Short mmCIF file of C-alpha atoms and ligand atoms in Angstrom, two decimals:
data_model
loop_
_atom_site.label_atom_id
_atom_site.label_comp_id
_atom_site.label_asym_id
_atom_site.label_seq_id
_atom_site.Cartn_x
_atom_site.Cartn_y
_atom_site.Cartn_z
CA UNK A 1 -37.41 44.36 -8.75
CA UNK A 2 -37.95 45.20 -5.05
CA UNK A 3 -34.30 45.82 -2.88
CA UNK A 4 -35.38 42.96 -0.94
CA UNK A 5 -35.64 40.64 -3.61
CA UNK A 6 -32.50 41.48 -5.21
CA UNK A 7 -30.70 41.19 -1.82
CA UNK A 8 -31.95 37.31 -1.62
CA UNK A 9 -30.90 36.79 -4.78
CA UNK A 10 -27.20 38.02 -3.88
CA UNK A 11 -27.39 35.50 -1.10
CA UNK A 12 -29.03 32.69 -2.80
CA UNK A 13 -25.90 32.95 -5.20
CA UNK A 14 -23.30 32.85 -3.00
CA UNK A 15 -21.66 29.42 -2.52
CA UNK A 16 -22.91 27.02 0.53
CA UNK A 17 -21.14 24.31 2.18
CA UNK A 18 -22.25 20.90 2.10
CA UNK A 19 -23.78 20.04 4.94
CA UNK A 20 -21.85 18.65 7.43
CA UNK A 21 -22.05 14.81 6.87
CA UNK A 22 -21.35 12.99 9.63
CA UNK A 23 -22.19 15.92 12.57
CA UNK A 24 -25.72 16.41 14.31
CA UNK A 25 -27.91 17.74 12.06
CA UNK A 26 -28.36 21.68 12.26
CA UNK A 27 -30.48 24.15 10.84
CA UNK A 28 -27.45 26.71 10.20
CA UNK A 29 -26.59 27.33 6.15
CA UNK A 30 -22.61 27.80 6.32
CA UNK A 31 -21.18 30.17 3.75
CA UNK A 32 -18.27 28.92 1.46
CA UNK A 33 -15.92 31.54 1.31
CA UNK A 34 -14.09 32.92 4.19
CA UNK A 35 -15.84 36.82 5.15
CA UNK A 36 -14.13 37.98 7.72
CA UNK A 37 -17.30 39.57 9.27
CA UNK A 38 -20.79 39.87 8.35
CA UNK A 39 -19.43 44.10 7.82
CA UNK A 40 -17.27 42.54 5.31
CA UNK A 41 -20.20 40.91 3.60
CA UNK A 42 -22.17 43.60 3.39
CA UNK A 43 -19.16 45.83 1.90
CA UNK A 44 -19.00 43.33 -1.10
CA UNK A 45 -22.99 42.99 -1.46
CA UNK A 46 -22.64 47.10 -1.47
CA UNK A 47 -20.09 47.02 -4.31
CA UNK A 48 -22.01 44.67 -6.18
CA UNK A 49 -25.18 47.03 -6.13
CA UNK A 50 -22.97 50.00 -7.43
CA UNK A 51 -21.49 48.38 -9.85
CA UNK A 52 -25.06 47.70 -11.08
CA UNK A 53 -26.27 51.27 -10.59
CA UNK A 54 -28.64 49.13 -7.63
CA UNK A 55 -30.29 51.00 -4.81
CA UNK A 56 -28.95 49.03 -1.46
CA UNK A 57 -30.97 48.10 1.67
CA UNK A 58 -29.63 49.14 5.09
CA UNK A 59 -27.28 46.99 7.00
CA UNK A 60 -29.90 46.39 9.48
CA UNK A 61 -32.10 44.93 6.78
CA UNK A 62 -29.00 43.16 5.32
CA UNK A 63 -28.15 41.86 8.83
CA UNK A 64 -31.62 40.67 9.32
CA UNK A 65 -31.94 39.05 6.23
CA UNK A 66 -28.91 37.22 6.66
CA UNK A 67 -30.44 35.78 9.98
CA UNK A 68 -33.65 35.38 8.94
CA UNK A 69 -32.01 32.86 6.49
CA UNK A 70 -30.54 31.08 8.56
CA UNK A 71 -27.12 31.56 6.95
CA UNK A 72 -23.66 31.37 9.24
CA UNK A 73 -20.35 33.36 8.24
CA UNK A 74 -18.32 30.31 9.29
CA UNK A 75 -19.00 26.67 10.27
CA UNK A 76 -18.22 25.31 13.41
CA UNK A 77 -15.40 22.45 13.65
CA UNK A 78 -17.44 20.45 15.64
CA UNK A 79 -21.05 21.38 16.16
CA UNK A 80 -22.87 21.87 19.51
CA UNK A 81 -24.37 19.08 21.18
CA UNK A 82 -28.21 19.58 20.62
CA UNK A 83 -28.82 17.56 23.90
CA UNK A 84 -27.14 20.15 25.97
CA UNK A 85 -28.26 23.21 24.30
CA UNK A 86 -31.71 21.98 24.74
CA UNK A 87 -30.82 21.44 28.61
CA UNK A 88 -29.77 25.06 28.78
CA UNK A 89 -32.73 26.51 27.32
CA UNK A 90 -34.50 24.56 30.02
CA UNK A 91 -36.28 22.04 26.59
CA UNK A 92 -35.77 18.72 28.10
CA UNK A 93 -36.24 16.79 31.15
CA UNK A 94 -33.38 16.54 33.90
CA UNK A 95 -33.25 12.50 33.91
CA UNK A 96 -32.96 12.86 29.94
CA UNK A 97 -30.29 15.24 30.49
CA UNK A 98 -28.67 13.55 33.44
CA UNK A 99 -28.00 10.06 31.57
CA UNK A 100 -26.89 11.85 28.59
CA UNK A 101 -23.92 13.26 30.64
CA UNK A 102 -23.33 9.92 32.02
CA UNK A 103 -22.99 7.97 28.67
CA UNK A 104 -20.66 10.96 27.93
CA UNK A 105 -18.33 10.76 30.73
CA UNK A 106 -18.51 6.74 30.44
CA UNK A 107 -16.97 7.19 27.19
CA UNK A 108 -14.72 9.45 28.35
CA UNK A 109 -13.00 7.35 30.75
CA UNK A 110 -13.10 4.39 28.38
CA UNK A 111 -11.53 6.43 25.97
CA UNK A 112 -8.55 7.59 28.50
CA UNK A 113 -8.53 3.71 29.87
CA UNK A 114 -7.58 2.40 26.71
CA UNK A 115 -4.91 5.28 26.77
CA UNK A 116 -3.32 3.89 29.35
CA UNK A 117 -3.47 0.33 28.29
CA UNK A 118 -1.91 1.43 24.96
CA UNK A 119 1.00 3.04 26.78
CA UNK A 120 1.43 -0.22 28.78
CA UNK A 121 1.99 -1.51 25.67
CA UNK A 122 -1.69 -3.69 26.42
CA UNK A 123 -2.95 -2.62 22.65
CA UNK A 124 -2.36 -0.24 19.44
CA UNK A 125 -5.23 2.62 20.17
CA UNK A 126 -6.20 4.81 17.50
CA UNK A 127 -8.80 7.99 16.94
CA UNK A 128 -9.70 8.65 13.44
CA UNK A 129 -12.37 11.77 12.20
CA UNK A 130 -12.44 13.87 8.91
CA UNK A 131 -11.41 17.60 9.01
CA UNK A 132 -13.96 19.94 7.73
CA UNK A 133 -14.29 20.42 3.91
CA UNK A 134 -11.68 22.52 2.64
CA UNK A 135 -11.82 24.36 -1.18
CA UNK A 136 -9.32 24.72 -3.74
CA UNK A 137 -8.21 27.38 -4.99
CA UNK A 138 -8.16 29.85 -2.30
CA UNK A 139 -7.02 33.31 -2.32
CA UNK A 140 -8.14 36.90 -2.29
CA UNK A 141 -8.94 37.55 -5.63
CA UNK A 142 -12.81 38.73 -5.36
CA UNK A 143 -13.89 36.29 -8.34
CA UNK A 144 -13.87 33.90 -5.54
CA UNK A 145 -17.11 35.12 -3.50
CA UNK A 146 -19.85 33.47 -6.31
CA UNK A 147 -17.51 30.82 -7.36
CA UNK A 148 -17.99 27.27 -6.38
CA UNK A 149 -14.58 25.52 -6.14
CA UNK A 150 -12.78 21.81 -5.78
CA UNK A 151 -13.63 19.88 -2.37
CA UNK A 152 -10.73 18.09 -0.89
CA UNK A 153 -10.63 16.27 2.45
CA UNK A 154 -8.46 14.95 5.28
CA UNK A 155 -9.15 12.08 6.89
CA UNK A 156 -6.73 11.81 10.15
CA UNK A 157 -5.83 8.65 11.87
CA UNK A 158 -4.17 9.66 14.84
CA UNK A 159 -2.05 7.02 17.89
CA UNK A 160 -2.56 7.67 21.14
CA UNK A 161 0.70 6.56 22.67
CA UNK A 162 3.10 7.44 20.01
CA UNK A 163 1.02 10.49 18.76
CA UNK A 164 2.43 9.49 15.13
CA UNK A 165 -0.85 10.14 12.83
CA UNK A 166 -1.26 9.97 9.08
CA UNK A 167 -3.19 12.41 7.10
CA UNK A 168 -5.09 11.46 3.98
CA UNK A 169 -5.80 13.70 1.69
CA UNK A 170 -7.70 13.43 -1.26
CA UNK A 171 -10.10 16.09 -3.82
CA UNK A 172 -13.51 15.17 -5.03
CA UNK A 173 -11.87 14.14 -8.42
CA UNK A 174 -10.08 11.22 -6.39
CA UNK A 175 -12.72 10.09 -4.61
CA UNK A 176 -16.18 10.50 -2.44
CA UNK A 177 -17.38 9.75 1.06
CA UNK A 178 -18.17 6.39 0.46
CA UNK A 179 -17.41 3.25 2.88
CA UNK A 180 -15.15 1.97 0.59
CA UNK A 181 -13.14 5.24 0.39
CA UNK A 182 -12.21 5.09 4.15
CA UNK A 183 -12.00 1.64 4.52
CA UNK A 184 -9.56 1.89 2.21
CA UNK A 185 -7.40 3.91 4.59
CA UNK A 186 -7.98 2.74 7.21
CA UNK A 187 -7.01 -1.08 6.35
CA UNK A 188 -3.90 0.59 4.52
CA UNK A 189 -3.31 2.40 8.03
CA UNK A 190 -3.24 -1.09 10.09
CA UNK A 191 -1.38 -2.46 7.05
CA UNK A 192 1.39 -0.40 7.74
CA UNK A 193 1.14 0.47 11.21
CA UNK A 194 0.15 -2.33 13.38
CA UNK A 195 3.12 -4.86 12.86
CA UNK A 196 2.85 -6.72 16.28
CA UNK A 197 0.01 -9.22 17.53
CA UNK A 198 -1.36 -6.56 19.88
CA UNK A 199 -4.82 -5.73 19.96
CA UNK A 200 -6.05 -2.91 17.83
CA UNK A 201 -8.51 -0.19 19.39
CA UNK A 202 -10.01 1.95 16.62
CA UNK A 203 -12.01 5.42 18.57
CA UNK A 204 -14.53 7.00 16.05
CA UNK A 205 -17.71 9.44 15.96
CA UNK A 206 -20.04 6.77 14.89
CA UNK A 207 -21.35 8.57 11.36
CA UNK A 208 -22.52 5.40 9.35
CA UNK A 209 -20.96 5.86 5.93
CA UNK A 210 -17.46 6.76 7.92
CA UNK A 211 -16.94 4.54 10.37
CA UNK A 212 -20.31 2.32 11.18
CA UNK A 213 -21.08 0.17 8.60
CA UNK A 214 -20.96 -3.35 6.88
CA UNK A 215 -18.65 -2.65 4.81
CA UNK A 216 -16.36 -1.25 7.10
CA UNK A 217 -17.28 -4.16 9.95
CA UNK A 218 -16.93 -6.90 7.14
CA UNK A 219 -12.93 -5.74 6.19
CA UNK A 220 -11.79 -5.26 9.88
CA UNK A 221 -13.24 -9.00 10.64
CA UNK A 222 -11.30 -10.06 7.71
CA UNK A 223 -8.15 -7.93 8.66
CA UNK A 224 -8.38 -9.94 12.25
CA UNK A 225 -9.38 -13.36 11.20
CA UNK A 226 -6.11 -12.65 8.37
CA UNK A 227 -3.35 -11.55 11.15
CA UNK A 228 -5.02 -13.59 13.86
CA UNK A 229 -5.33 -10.96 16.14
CA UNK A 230 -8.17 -8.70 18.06
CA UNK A 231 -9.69 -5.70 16.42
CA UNK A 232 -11.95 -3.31 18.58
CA UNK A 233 -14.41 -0.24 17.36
CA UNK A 234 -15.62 1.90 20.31
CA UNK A 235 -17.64 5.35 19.58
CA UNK A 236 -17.57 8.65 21.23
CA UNK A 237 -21.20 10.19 22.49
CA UNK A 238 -22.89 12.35 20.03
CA UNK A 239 -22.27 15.50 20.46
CA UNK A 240 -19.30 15.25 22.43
CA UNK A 241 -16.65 13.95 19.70
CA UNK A 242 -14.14 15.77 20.50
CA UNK A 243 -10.43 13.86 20.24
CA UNK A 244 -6.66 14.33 19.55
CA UNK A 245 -7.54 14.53 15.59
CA UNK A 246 -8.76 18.38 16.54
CA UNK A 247 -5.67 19.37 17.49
CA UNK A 248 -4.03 18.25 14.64
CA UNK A 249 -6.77 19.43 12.46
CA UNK A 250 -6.50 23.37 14.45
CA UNK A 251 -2.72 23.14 13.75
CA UNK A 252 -3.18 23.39 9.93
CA UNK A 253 -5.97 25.49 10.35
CA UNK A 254 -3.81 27.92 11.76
CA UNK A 255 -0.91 27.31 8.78
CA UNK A 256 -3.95 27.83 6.16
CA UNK A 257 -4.51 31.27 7.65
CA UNK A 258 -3.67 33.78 5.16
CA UNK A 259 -2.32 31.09 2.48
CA UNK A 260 -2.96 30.53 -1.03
CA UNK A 261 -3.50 27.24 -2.42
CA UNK A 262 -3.49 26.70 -5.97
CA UNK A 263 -3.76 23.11 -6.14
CA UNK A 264 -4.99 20.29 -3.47
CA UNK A 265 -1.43 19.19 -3.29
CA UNK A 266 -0.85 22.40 -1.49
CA UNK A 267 -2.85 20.93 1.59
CA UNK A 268 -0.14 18.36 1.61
CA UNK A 269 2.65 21.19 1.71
CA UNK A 270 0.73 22.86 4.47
CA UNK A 271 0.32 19.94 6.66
CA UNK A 272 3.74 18.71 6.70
CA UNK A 273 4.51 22.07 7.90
CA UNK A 274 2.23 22.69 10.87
CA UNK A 275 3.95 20.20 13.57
CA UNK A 276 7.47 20.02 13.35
CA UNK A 277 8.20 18.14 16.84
CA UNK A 278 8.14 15.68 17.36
CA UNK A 279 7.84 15.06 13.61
CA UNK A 280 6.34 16.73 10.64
CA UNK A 281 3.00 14.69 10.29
CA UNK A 282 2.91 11.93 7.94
CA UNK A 283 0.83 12.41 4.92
CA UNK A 284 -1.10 10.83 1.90
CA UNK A 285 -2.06 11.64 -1.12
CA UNK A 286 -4.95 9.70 -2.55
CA UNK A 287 -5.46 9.11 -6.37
CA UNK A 288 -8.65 7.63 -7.50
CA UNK A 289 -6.75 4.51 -8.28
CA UNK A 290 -5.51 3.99 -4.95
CA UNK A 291 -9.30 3.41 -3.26
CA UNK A 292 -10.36 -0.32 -3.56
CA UNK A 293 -14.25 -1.50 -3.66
CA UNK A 294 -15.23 -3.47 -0.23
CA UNK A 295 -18.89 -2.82 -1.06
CA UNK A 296 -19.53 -6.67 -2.32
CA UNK A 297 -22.30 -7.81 -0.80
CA UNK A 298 -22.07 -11.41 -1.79
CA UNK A 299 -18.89 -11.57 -0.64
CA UNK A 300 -19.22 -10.49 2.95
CA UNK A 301 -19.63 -12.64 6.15
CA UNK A 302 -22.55 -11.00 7.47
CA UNK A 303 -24.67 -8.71 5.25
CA UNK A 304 -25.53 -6.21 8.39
CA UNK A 305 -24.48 -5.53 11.91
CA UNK A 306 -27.67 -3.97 13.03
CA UNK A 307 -28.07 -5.46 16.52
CA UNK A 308 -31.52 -6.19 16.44
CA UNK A 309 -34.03 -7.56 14.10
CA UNK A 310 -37.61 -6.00 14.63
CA UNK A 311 -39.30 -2.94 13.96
CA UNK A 312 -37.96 -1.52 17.53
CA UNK A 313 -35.06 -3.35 18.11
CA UNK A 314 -32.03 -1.34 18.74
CA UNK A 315 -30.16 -0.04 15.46
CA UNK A 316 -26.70 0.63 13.80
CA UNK A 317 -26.75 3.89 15.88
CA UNK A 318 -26.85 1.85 19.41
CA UNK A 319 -24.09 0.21 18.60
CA UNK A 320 -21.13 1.43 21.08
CA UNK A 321 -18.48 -1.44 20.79
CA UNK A 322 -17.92 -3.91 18.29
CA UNK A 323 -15.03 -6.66 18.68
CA UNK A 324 -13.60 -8.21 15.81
CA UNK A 325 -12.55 -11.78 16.85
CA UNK A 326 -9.43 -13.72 15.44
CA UNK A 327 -11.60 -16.59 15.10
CA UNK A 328 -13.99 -14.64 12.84
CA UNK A 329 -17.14 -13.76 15.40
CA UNK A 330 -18.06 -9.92 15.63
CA UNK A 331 -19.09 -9.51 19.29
CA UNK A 332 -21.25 -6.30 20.12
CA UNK A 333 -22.01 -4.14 23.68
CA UNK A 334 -24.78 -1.51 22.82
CA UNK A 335 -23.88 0.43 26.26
CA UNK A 336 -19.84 0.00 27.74
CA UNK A 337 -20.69 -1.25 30.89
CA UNK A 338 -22.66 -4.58 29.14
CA UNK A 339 -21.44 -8.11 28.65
CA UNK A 340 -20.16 -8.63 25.04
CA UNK A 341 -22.73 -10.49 22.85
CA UNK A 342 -22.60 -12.17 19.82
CA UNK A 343 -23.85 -9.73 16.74
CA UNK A 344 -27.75 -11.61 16.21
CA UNK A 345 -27.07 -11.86 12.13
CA UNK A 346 -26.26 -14.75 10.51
CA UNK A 347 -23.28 -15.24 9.20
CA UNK A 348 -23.62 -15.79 5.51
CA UNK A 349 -19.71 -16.62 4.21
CA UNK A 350 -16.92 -18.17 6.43
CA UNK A 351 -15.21 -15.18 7.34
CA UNK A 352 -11.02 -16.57 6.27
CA UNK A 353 -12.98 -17.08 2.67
CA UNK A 354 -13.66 -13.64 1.94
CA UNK A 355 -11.62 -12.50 -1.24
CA UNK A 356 -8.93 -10.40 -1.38
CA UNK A 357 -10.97 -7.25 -2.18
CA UNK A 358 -8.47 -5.50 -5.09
CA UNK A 359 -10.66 -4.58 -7.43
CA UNK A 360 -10.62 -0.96 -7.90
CA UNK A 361 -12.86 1.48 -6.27
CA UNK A 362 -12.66 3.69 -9.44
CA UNK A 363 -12.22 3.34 -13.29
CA UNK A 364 -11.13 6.62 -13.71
CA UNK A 365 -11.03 10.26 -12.00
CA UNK A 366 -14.57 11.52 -10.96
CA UNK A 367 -16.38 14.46 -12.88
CA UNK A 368 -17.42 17.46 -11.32
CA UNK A 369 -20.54 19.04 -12.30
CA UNK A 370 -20.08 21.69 -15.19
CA UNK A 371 -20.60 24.73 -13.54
CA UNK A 372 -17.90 23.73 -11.22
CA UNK A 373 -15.95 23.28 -14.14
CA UNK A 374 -16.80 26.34 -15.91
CA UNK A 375 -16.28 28.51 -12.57
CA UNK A 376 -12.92 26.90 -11.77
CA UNK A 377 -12.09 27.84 -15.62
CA UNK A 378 -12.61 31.23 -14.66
CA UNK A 379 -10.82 30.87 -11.12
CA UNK A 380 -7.49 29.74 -13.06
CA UNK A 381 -6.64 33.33 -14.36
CA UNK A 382 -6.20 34.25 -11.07
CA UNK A 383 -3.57 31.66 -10.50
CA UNK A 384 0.30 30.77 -11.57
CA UNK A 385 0.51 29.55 -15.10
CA UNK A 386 2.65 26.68 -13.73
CA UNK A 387 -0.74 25.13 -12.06
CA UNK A 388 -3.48 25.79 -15.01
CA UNK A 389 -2.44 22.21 -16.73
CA UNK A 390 -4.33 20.91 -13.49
CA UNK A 391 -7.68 22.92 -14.14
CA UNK A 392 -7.82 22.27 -17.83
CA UNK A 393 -7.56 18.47 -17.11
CA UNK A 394 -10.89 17.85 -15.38
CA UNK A 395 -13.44 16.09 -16.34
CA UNK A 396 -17.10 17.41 -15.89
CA UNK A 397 -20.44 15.82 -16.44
ZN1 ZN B 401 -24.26 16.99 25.24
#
């Protein structure tokens, strides 16, 4: 086989993230494990030939391999905004350019305004985004480069006048990325966090399956028709999402540096200890059985909250504000400077007779795929005896 050929194999083996879910799309390929350098890289592809009595290409070749690709040593926390990285290559027109930064600052401000009305004590206001993917197990044992490992997330919902914020953890044997998932915590959030009649202001990106959806719309009307008070959604631009959650989500960044983890639970170790003042950061650990299903159509007061209703009628995606009244209306402004309007989709069940939704979300723990399995088999000699019970109890498909 030609050098070449066997170097894209070497890449095409190593582990990818999943693309990021809820960010702007981007062409990039994000490695999963850690290399300190694309140097570093190569070292290990170099070993691997040797080992194999291989002849190696040249780093240059490597290097432009690797580019050609389209792969990325690390992934970005929050990606570039592909409006103004078009504007500085001088791709799109000024005006196009010029509103965008207006819709971004007019967010901005809102954002801050309701800031200020929360430390009035005028409302409860939240922001709420996802941390990027993290793997388990992590350390340095070199197994770990072709090895494709657990997925666990934190989803962070963060106040912006006490700066109190829960983190929810959970691994991809506990649950997805459905609607249901974090809907789940974030009606268990308000549930235990909002015990006064003051207004509730939830900030978000606005990725559908997180935080703009029916199913998501449909439990928040219910939560406000239920303790007779106001619930508000307002989203960030795209491609300028950047909130409190990031600094919350750096600190334990910079705590994971250099750490093992053996088990997800570690993540909850970790993030108790990156803030001590004024307070440790409250956690959660989510089991499979703790997620509840809110995806019941029939049940719902309205079955969409697209604000339009023809082919080009404004979408899901135009949707900037959404007010969840006491009196069980879901109001809508598409840009923050409109009047509110009523959502224009019928509303199919009296909101106060939605059911308790209790039924479980899960049956059981979710399988992993079997080469996940079989590579975390071979990932647990590398760790404490104490923690292989966990690896030998998953289930795979
Ligand atoms: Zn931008």
């Amino acid at each position: 086989m030609k050098k070449i050929n066997i170097l894209i194999i070497f890449f095409t083996e190593l582990p990818k993230m999943p693309s990021h879910y809820c960010r702007q799309r981007s062409a990039k390929v994000y490695l999963e494990y850690n290399f300190s350098s694309k140097a570093n890289l190569y070292r290990v592809y170099v070993n691997k030939c040797e080992e194999s009595n291989i002849e190696h290409v040249s780093y240059c070749t490597f290097s432009n391999t690797f580019e050609n690709l389209n792969l990325s040593l690390f992934s970005p926390k929050k990606d570039q905004c592909n409006i103004c990285v078009a504007h500085k290559a001088g791709n799109i027109p000024e005006s196009d350019y010029t509103l965008h930064i207006q819709l971004k600052d007019r967010a901005r401000a809102e954002k801050s305004a309701d800031k200020e009305k929360a430390k009035e004590g005028k409302c409860l206001a939240f922001v709420m985004d996802v941390q990027a993917v993290k793997l388990c197990p992590v350390n340095n044992a070199n197994k770990f480069y072709f090895k494709t490992r657990l997925k666990v997330h934190n989803f962070t919902i963060y106040n912006l006048k006490t700066h109190h914020c829960t983190n929810y953890w959970w691994n991809e044997t506990e649950g997805d990325l459905s609607s249901s998932v974090f809907t789940t915590m974030i009606i268990d959030h308000l549930n235990e966090h909002c015990d006064n009649d003051l207004p509730i202001v939830l900030w978000s990106d606005g990725c559908p399956y997180q935080n703009r959806n029916a199913v998501l719309s449909n439990a928040l009307l219910q939560y406000a028709v239920n303790h007779k008070k106001l619930v508000i959604q307002k989203y960030l631009e795209p491609g300028h999402t950047q909130m409190e959650c990031d600094s919350v989500h750096s600190l334990i960044e910079r705590k994971l540096h250099n750490r093992e983890i053996e088990l997800p639970t570690d993540y909850v170790k970790v993030t108790r200890e990156a803030r001590l003042k004024p307070a440790p950061y409250d956690v959660k650990y989510m089991r499979h059985s703790d997620f509840r299903n809110y995806d019941l159509r029939n049940q719902m007061a309205y079955q969409s909250i697209r604000p339009g209703k023809k082919a080009h009628d404004p979408t899901v995606t135009n949707l900037r504000e959404i007010h969840y009244e006491p009196e069980g209306k879901i109001q809508i402004k598409l840009q923050f400077n409109d009047e509110l309007t009523d959502l224009p989709q019928r509303v199919v069940k009296n909101p106060s007779l939605m059911p308790v939704f209790d039924e479980k979300l899960f049956t059981d723990r979710l399988k992993i795929a079997k080469t996940k399995f079989d590579h975390l088999q071979e990932l647990k000699s590398t760790l404490a005896a104490e923690v292989q019970g966990f690896y030998d109890n998953l289930s795979y498909e």
